[in-house]
PDB file of C-alpha atoms in Angstrom:
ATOM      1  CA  UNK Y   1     249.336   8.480 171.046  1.00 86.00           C
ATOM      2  CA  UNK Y   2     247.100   7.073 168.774  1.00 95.00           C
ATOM      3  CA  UNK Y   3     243.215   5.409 168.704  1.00 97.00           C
ATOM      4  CA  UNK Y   4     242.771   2.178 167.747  1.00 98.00           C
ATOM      5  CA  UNK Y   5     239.217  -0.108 167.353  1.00 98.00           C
ATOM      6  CA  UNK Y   6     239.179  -3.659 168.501  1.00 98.00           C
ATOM      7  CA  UNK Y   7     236.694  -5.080 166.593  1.00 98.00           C
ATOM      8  CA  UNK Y   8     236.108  -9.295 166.929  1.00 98.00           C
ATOM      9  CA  UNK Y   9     234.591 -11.624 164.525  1.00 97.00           C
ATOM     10  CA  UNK Y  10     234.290 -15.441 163.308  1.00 96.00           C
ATOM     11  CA  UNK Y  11     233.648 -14.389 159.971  1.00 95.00           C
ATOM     12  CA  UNK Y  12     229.901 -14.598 160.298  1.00 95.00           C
ATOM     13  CA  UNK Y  13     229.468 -12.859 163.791  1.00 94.00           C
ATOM     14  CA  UNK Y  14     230.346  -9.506 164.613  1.00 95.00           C
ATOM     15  CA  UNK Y  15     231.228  -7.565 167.987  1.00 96.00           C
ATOM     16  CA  UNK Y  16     232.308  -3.626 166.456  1.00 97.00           C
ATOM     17  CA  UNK Y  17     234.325  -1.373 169.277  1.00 97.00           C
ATOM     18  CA  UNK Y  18     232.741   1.964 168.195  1.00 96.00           C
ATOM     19  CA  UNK Y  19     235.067   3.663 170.826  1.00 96.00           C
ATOM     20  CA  UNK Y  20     238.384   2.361 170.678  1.00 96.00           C
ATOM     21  CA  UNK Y  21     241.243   2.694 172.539  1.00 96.00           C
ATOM     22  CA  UNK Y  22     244.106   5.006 172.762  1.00 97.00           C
ATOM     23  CA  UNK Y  23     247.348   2.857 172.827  1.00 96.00           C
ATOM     24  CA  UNK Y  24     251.021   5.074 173.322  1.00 94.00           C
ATOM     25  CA  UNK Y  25     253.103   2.119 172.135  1.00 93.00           C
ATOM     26  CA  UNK Y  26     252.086   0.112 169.322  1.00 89.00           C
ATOM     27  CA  UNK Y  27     253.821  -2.927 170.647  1.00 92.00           C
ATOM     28  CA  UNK Y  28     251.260  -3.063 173.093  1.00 95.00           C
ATOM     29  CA  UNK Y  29     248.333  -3.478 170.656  1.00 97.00           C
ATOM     30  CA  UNK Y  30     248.883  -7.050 170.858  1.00 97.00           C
ATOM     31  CA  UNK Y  31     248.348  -7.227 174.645  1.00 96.00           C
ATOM     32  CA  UNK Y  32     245.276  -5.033 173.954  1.00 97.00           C
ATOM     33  CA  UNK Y  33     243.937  -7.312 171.564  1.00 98.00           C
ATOM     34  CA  UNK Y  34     244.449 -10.619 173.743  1.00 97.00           C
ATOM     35  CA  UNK Y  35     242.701  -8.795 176.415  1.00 96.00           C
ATOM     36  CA  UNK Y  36     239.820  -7.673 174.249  1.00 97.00           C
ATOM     37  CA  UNK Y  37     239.436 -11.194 173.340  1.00 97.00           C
ATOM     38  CA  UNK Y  38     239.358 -12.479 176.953  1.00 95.00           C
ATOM     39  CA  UNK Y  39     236.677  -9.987 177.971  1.00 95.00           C
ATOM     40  CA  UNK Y  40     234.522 -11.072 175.307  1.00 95.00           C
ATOM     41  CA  UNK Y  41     235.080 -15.234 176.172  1.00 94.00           C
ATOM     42  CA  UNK Y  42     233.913 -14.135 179.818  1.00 92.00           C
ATOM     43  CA  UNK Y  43     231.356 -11.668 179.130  1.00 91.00           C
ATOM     44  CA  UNK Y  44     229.630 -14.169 176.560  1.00 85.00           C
ATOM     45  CA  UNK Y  45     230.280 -17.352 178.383  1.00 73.00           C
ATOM     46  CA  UNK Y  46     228.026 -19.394 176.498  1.00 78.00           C
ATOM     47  CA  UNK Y  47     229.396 -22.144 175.337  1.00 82.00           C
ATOM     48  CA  UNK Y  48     230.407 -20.561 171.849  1.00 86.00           C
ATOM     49  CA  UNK Y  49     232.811 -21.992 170.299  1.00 89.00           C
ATOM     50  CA  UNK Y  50     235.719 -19.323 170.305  1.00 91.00           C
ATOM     51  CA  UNK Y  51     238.292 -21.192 168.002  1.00 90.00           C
ATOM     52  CA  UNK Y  52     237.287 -19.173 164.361  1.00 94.00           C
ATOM     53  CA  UNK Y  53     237.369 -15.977 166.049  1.00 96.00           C
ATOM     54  CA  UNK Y  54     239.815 -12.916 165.701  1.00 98.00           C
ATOM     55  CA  UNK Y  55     240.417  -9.635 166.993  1.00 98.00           C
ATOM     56  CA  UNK Y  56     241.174  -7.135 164.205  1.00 98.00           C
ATOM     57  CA  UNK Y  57     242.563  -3.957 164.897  1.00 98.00           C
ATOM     58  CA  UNK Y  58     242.511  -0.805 163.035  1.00 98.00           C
ATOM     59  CA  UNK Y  59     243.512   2.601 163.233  1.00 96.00           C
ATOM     60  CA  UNK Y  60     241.129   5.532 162.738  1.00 95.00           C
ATOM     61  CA  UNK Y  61     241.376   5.506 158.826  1.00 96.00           C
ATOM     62  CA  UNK Y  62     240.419   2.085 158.830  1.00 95.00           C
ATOM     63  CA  UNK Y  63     243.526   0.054 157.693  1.00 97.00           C
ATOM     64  CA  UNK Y  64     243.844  -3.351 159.578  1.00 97.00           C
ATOM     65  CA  UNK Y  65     247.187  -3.380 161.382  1.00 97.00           C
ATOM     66  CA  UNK Y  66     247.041  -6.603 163.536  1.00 98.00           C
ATOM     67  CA  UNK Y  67     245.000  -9.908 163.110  1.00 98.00           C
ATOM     68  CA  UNK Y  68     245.181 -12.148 166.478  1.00 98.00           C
ATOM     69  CA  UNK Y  69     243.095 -14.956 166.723  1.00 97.00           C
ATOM     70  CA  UNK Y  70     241.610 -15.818 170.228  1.00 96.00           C
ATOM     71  CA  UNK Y  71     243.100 -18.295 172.148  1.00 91.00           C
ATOM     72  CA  UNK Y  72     240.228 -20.659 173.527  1.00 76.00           C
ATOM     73  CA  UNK Y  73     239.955 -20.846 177.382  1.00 68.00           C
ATOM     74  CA  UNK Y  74     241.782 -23.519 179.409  1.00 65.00           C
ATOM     75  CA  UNK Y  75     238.688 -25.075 180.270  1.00 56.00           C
ATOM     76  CA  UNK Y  76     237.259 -25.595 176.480  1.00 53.00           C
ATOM     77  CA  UNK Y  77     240.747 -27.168 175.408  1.00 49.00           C
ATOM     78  CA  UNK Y  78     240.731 -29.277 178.653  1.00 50.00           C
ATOM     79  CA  UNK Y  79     237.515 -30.396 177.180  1.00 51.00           C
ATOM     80  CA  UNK Y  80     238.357 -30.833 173.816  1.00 55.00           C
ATOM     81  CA  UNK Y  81     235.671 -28.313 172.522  1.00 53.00           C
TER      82      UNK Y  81
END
């Protein structure tokens, strides 16, 4: 099992997961990721424009190994934000 950090940005904003998150099967980082994301859109349910943002997850030595961008909420597409 390994550790992985979900950390979320736009390029100019920043949300770091000091923590992490153990994963057992690294097909599931991907699920992880899209979750992450999620939790984020409803914790900061602002209005923010979610479209330029990413989750990027790394292992413990700090190499990137997945790049998902967020998928904007139902709502803001219904919109046309």
């Amino acid at each position: 099992m390994a550790r992985y950090r979900f950390h979320c940005t736009n390029g100019l904003e920043c949300v770091f997961d000091a923590v992490g998150k153990e994963i057992r099967v690294p097909g599931r980082l991907a699920d992880r990721a899209r979750g992450v994301a999620e939790a984020l859109m409803v914790t900061l349910d602002d209005g923010t424009d979610w479209r330029g943002w990413q989750v990027s997850v790394h292992d413990l030595r700090g190499r990137n190994v997945l790049v998902l961008p967020f998928r904007p909420p139902a709502d803001a597409v219904a919109r046309g934000a």
